[in-house]
Amino acid sequence: MDKQNSKFRWVIFTSVLFTYLIMSSQRTAPGLITDQLMADFSVTAATVGLVTSIQFFIYTGLQIPMGMLADRYGPNFLLIIGAAITGIGTIIYSLGTHEFVLFFARMLTGIGDATIWVNMVLILSQWFNKKEFTRLIDFAGMTGSLGFLMATVPFSVLIILLGWRGAFLCAGVMLCLCSIFLYFVLVKKSKQSSFVTNKIQHEKTSVILRRTLTNRQAWALFFCHFGIVGGYIGFIGSWAVPYAMDVYGMTRLEASQLMMISLIGALIGAPLIGWISSCLGTIKRPYIVFHITVLLSWTIFLLFNEHPPLYLLIILFFIIGFGFGSNSLTFAAVRQSFPITETGIVTGFANTGGFLSAVLLPSIIGYILDHFQSTSGSLSDGYYYGFLTPVIFSIFGLIGVTFIKEKLHQKGKTIDRNLGSKL
């Protein structure tokens, strides 16, 4: 089958993205039932926080190994198994009777979730040419943001109707069905092997990994993803609601609506930025613009002493979400810069940068807030100094994107801009 000219590639695209939509919604959905878990299992908020965060730690730690496995054995098998593991973990979570069961369930969910992005990128890179890929990877990023949006009001309604156990049970069953459907689409219908051994390069995975870790381009992509992802997922997904409640006196519902504004910005930004990049024929220039925009947005919080006017706050949250939509350009640059047989490892390496910042930022801000609350009894100064964290992370991102190497095509010739050689 000629993959990149087949109409069936759109079936592949739709089925993979739908699976990603459901899986991404389960990253933040447990945050909706924190109080219910504390009551049902008689545990502290710290315990619930540990149960919730373990998925992100596992996800981050498995990105490079997942890329190595994907390059070596192909993405089909790993994505099918990953969806099944995530579904099983979510089902166990819904049936849990002890906090240790919940912890184990979220570990399974993290393992399964770690398979989705790297293997989805590889599958799309196999079925679509480079120009289509640059556009569609941004739709993939939009799908992730839509999954986060599903884990707010829509999933809350499902919890009200079915109870939290029934809601998570439905999500788990849906993911298991997605796994079965992916097997039918990726293997049976397309007549592809589910489990293959890549012998194209005849190189050990350790050699490819070593080359990746000494490559300037790979590190540039790591840091540009580090800078653009952590502020959005780390702050918007954890501290945005408490910040709005503590500083602006908003209710939880009002603060949640503010978070949704940022999510809507990400939904709009992902496909629009991909379209802009495709029309300009460049990845680096628009990516630099949006990195600068996000950096300036976080800096404004410091200029207004963590309390900008409400209208400006709404604009800033939207812009930060919109700028986050540009993060898919990282993987468009990976697709452009590295051979297909190494794309998995480099994708995992770059994605590790993004989620490492998403893991670090909430903890750093939480430590700063605890420090100021214990010393002065006020969170005001804590939030001010807390905003230094996304500012610093964004500076790292801007430095990273500046050093990206890009190939521009002009009059049939390939031109390297800002060459990124090995360190």
XYZ file of C-alpha atoms in Angstrom:
423
model
C 0.000 0.000 0.000
C 1.322 3.427 -0.976
C 0.735 4.966 2.434
C 1.269 8.646 1.626
C -1.105 8.595 -1.360
C -3.757 6.326 0.118
C -7.165 7.658 1.165
C -6.986 5.181 4.038
C -4.428 7.419 5.739
C -7.284 9.655 6.851
C -8.909 6.721 8.638
C -5.578 6.163 10.372
C -5.382 9.846 11.271
C -8.909 9.949 12.727
C -8.640 6.721 14.718
C -5.259 7.601 16.242
C -6.355 11.117 17.184
C -9.598 9.893 18.751
C -7.585 7.536 20.946
C -5.287 10.424 21.883
C -8.340 12.550 22.755
C -9.633 10.003 25.279
C -6.189 9.270 26.732
C -5.291 12.929 27.208
C -8.585 13.584 29.003
C -7.575 11.035 31.644
C -4.401 12.940 32.499
C -6.269 15.650 34.387
C -9.666 14.035 35.049
C -8.669 12.742 38.535
C -8.269 16.366 39.629
C -12.064 16.684 39.467
C -12.618 14.183 42.289
C -9.882 15.130 44.760
C -12.345 15.880 47.549
C -14.339 12.708 46.877
C -11.213 10.538 47.028
C -10.163 12.145 50.311
C -13.608 11.401 51.774
C -14.035 7.880 50.335
C -10.541 6.648 51.218
C -9.861 8.806 54.311
C -6.531 10.066 52.927
C -4.772 13.423 52.979
C -4.454 15.866 50.110
C -0.737 15.003 49.870
C -1.596 11.339 49.293
C -4.105 12.207 46.594
C -1.546 14.534 45.019
C 1.004 11.713 44.928
C -1.529 9.368 43.315
C -2.327 11.994 40.707
C 1.248 13.028 39.924
C 2.726 9.520 39.584
C 1.277 9.291 36.066
C 3.243 12.350 34.918
C 6.489 11.115 36.499
C 6.178 7.780 34.711
C 5.141 9.465 31.466
C 8.193 11.718 31.558
C 10.619 8.966 32.489
C 9.446 6.640 29.713
C 9.609 9.062 26.789
C 13.172 8.231 25.685
C 12.808 4.449 26.248
C 9.518 4.569 24.357
C 11.197 6.326 21.445
C 13.922 3.664 21.415
C 11.340 0.861 21.358
C 9.315 2.603 18.659
C 12.336 3.001 16.393
C 13.353 -0.608 16.948
C 10.012 -2.420 16.801
C 7.647 -0.011 15.069
C 4.839 2.162 16.507
C 1.757 0.017 15.755
C 2.207 -2.617 18.460
C 3.215 -0.100 21.114
C 0.252 2.205 20.459
C -2.258 -0.673 20.491
C -0.860 -2.098 23.742
C -0.569 1.383 25.268
C -4.241 2.152 24.699
C -5.162 -1.188 26.265
C -2.935 -0.632 29.319
C -4.363 2.860 29.824
C -7.887 1.448 29.593
C -7.148 -1.343 32.067
C -5.499 1.097 34.464
C -8.528 3.418 34.297
C -10.916 0.510 34.932
C -8.883 -0.611 37.956
C -8.920 3.010 39.177
C -12.720 3.033 38.996
C -12.937 -0.204 41.004
C -10.244 0.637 43.584
C -10.978 0.021 47.262
C -7.660 1.177 48.725
C -5.262 4.027 47.989
C -2.566 1.515 46.973
C -4.913 0.214 44.280
C -5.402 3.764 43.031
C -1.634 4.273 43.006
C -1.068 1.078 41.014
C -3.859 2.016 38.597
C -2.321 5.425 37.888
C 1.058 3.771 37.342
C -0.529 1.599 34.649
C -2.199 4.672 33.173
C 1.150 6.467 33.056
C 2.821 3.531 31.299
C 0.063 3.381 28.702
C -0.066 7.146 28.291
C 3.689 7.224 27.622
C 3.098 5.313 24.377
C 0.664 7.687 22.707
C 2.563 10.764 21.543
C 5.835 9.239 20.313
C 4.091 6.454 18.409
C 1.379 8.744 17.072
C 4.068 11.048 15.643
C 5.794 8.079 14.014
C 2.570 6.709 12.539
C 1.602 10.083 11.081
C 5.124 10.581 9.688
C 4.819 7.246 7.893
C 1.385 7.916 6.396
C 1.789 11.616 5.465
C 4.436 13.560 3.575
C 6.438 16.312 5.268
C 4.182 19.182 4.181
C 1.000 17.414 5.333
C 2.715 16.330 8.524
C 3.573 19.927 9.509
C -0.105 20.856 9.283
C -1.555 17.727 10.854
C 0.781 17.535 13.836
C -0.745 20.820 15.001
C -4.211 19.274 14.790
C -2.811 16.493 16.952
C -1.692 19.096 19.491
C -5.156 20.652 19.365
C -6.633 17.228 20.096
C -4.604 17.035 23.304
C -5.946 20.416 24.421
C -9.464 19.299 23.541
C -8.889 16.261 25.762
C -7.959 18.580 28.645
C -11.132 20.555 27.929
C -13.202 17.358 28.036
C -11.817 16.733 31.515
C -13.517 19.875 32.840
C -17.251 20.490 32.458
C -18.159 17.483 30.208
C -16.490 14.905 32.457
C -17.871 16.678 35.535
C -21.379 16.191 34.138
C -20.624 12.494 33.566
C -19.443 12.209 37.175
C -22.690 13.800 38.387
C -24.759 11.381 36.285
C -22.834 8.144 36.922
C -20.731 8.868 39.986
C -16.945 9.052 39.776
C -16.567 5.269 39.586
C -19.045 4.949 36.738
C -17.465 7.832 34.813
C -13.941 6.387 35.000
C -15.238 2.894 34.213
C -16.812 4.232 31.003
C -13.551 5.953 30.030
C -11.573 2.751 30.666
C -13.921 0.614 28.577
C -13.783 3.205 25.787
C -9.976 3.027 25.719
C -10.016 -0.777 25.566
C -12.402 -0.554 22.596
C -10.041 1.984 21.003
C -7.214 -0.525 21.349
C -9.222 -3.167 19.526
C -10.194 -0.720 16.797
C -6.569 0.413 16.378
C -5.542 -3.221 15.845
C -8.164 -3.559 13.131
C -7.158 -0.291 11.425
C -3.362 -0.337 11.815
C -2.799 -4.062 11.285
C -5.693 -5.946 9.719
C -7.139 -3.380 7.332
C -3.844 -1.772 6.285
C -2.135 -5.221 6.101
C 0.782 -3.990 8.186
C 2.702 -5.995 10.739
C 1.917 -5.134 14.354
C 5.383 -6.055 15.589
C 8.435 -5.550 13.409
C 12.169 -5.418 13.954
C 13.835 -2.464 12.270
C 17.063 -3.589 10.598
C 17.507 -0.672 8.248
C 20.511 0.891 9.948
C 21.975 -2.203 11.618
C 22.920 0.033 14.493
C 22.458 -0.563 18.180
C 19.850 1.604 19.856
C 22.512 2.776 22.297
C 24.527 4.188 19.388
C 21.533 6.162 18.109
C 20.773 7.409 21.630
C 24.367 8.503 22.124
C 24.247 10.366 18.817
C 21.004 12.042 19.894
C 22.445 13.133 23.239
C 25.422 14.760 21.522
C 23.424 16.483 18.817
C 22.909 20.244 19.059
C 19.631 20.083 17.150
C 18.172 17.516 19.555
C 19.084 19.646 22.586
C 17.658 22.761 20.926
C 14.354 20.930 20.454
C 14.502 19.643 24.044
C 14.827 23.157 25.472
C 12.328 24.868 23.161
C 9.757 22.249 24.198
C 10.806 22.663 27.840
C 10.076 26.376 27.672
C 6.706 26.326 25.916
C 5.010 23.348 27.624
C 5.815 23.695 31.320
C 4.154 27.056 31.894
C 0.904 25.989 30.265
C 0.473 22.469 31.636
C 2.349 23.098 34.867
C 0.641 26.344 35.859
C -2.687 26.349 34.032
C -3.269 22.722 34.975
C -2.367 23.045 38.656
C -2.087 26.591 40.074
C -4.317 28.698 37.826
C -7.505 27.993 39.782
C -5.973 28.553 43.275
C -4.230 31.702 41.965
C -7.481 33.200 40.669
C -9.278 32.333 43.916
C -6.538 33.648 46.233
C -5.563 36.814 44.353
C -8.839 37.825 42.679
C -11.326 36.314 45.116
C -13.022 34.272 42.398
C -15.235 31.306 43.099
C -14.016 27.881 41.964
C -16.457 27.974 39.045
C -15.273 31.424 37.926
C -11.640 30.344 38.197
C -12.391 27.203 36.166
C -13.929 29.343 33.446
C -10.709 31.370 33.360
C -8.763 28.135 32.834
C -11.114 27.205 29.989
C -10.224 30.483 28.244
C -6.621 29.313 28.121
C -7.715 25.904 26.833
C -9.756 27.564 24.086
C -6.688 29.608 23.154
C -4.711 26.375 22.762
C -7.480 24.844 20.642
C -7.424 27.813 18.277
C -3.670 28.261 18.304
C -2.581 24.727 17.368
C -4.124 24.463 13.875
C -3.740 28.176 13.099
C -0.035 28.206 13.946
C 0.480 25.058 11.890
C -1.250 26.734 8.942
C 0.900 29.861 9.346
C 4.075 27.776 9.458
C 3.033 25.829 6.372
C 2.173 28.982 4.411
C 5.467 30.650 5.329
C 7.419 27.501 4.534
C 9.332 27.807 7.794
C 9.077 26.353 11.290
C 11.655 28.403 13.136
C 10.467 31.976 12.501
C 6.867 31.571 13.747
C 8.117 29.428 16.629
C 10.461 32.224 17.756
C 7.625 34.746 17.563
C 5.343 32.671 19.786
C 8.115 31.893 22.262
C 8.737 35.628 22.634
C 4.988 36.255 22.984
C 4.636 33.690 25.756
C 7.728 35.041 27.550
C 6.326 38.587 27.460
C 2.967 37.339 28.758
C 4.529 35.736 31.826
C 6.692 38.822 32.368
C 3.591 41.042 32.496
C 2.486 39.200 35.657
C 5.702 40.409 37.301
C 5.304 43.967 35.999
C 1.832 44.172 37.579
C 3.052 42.633 40.844
C 1.182 39.331 40.114
C -2.183 41.224 39.939
C -2.894 42.559 36.414
C -6.346 44.044 35.743
C -9.008 41.395 35.177
C -9.442 42.188 31.478
C -5.691 41.869 30.968
C -5.617 38.637 32.972
C -8.178 37.110 30.606
C -6.134 38.226 27.589
C -2.922 36.838 29.075
C -4.447 33.439 29.810
C -5.767 33.259 26.251
C -2.396 34.271 24.752
C -0.479 31.764 26.884
C -2.840 29.012 25.730
C -2.603 30.200 22.124
C 1.197 30.207 22.321
C 1.186 26.707 23.781
C -0.485 25.616 20.548
C 2.835 26.182 18.814
C 4.484 23.297 20.705
C 3.672 20.869 17.898
C 6.217 22.700 15.746
C 8.853 20.927 17.849
C 7.862 17.619 16.274
C 7.538 19.110 12.818
C 11.188 20.142 13.234
C 12.051 16.596 14.383
C 10.380 15.168 11.271
C 12.327 17.593 9.093
C 15.713 17.201 10.764
C 16.220 13.506 11.505
C 15.983 10.221 9.562
C 12.719 8.332 10.000
C 14.580 5.492 11.743
C 15.683 7.879 14.521
C 12.506 9.955 14.811
C 11.134 7.949 17.741
C 14.127 8.495 20.009
C 14.426 12.193 19.161
C 10.672 12.708 19.589
C 10.828 11.044 23.005
C 13.851 13.137 23.971
C 12.170 16.406 22.965
C 8.905 15.436 24.666
C 10.832 14.640 27.848
C 11.891 18.289 27.943
C 8.292 19.495 27.783
C 6.919 17.235 30.477
C 9.979 17.619 32.688
C 9.121 21.307 32.932
C 5.453 20.407 33.524
C 6.502 18.223 36.462
C 9.013 20.710 37.919
C 7.005 23.942 37.682
C 4.061 23.016 39.985
C 6.462 21.685 42.615
C 8.672 24.791 42.494
C 5.713 27.170 42.753
C 4.214 25.048 45.546
C 7.472 25.234 47.491
C 7.629 29.030 47.029
C 4.014 29.448 48.202
C 4.594 27.241 51.257
C 7.700 29.266 52.132
C 5.956 32.646 52.014
C 2.835 31.385 53.763
C 4.904 30.006 56.638
C 7.091 33.113 56.979
C 4.656 35.958 56.326
C 1.256 34.268 56.370
C 0.451 35.791 52.967
C 0.412 34.198 49.529
C 0.692 37.507 47.660
C 4.495 37.645 47.567
C 4.546 33.895 46.977
C 2.651 34.187 43.703
C 4.844 37.102 42.616
C 8.057 35.116 43.032
C 6.290 32.015 41.747
C 5.807 33.712 38.372
C 9.579 33.927 38.045
C 9.512 30.177 37.331
C 7.568 30.268 34.021
C 9.570 33.361 33.024
C 12.859 31.504 33.503
C 11.502 28.396 31.785
C 10.372 30.544 28.826
C 13.859 32.043 28.529
C 15.272 28.522 28.227
C 12.674 27.862 25.534
C 13.612 30.971 23.578
C 17.291 30.032 23.715
C 16.431 26.550 22.486
C 14.327 27.664 19.546
C 17.010 30.167 18.540
C 19.476 27.322 18.042
C 17.126 25.154 15.950
C 18.558 24.182 12.592
C 16.077 24.468 9.740
C 16.127 23.327 6.141
C 14.493 25.788 3.768
C 13.572 24.715 0.257
C 14.071 27.341 -2.387
C 14.188 26.861 -6.163
C 14.826 23.176 -5.818
C 17.762 23.672 -3.455
C 17.961 22.884 0.197
C 19.370 25.668 2.350
C 20.484 25.070 5.955
C 19.735 27.962 8.270
C 21.470 28.296 11.622
C 23.272 24.966 11.292
C 23.069 22.793 14.369
C 26.080 20.501 14.393
C 27.065 18.017 17.048
C 28.256 19.432 20.322
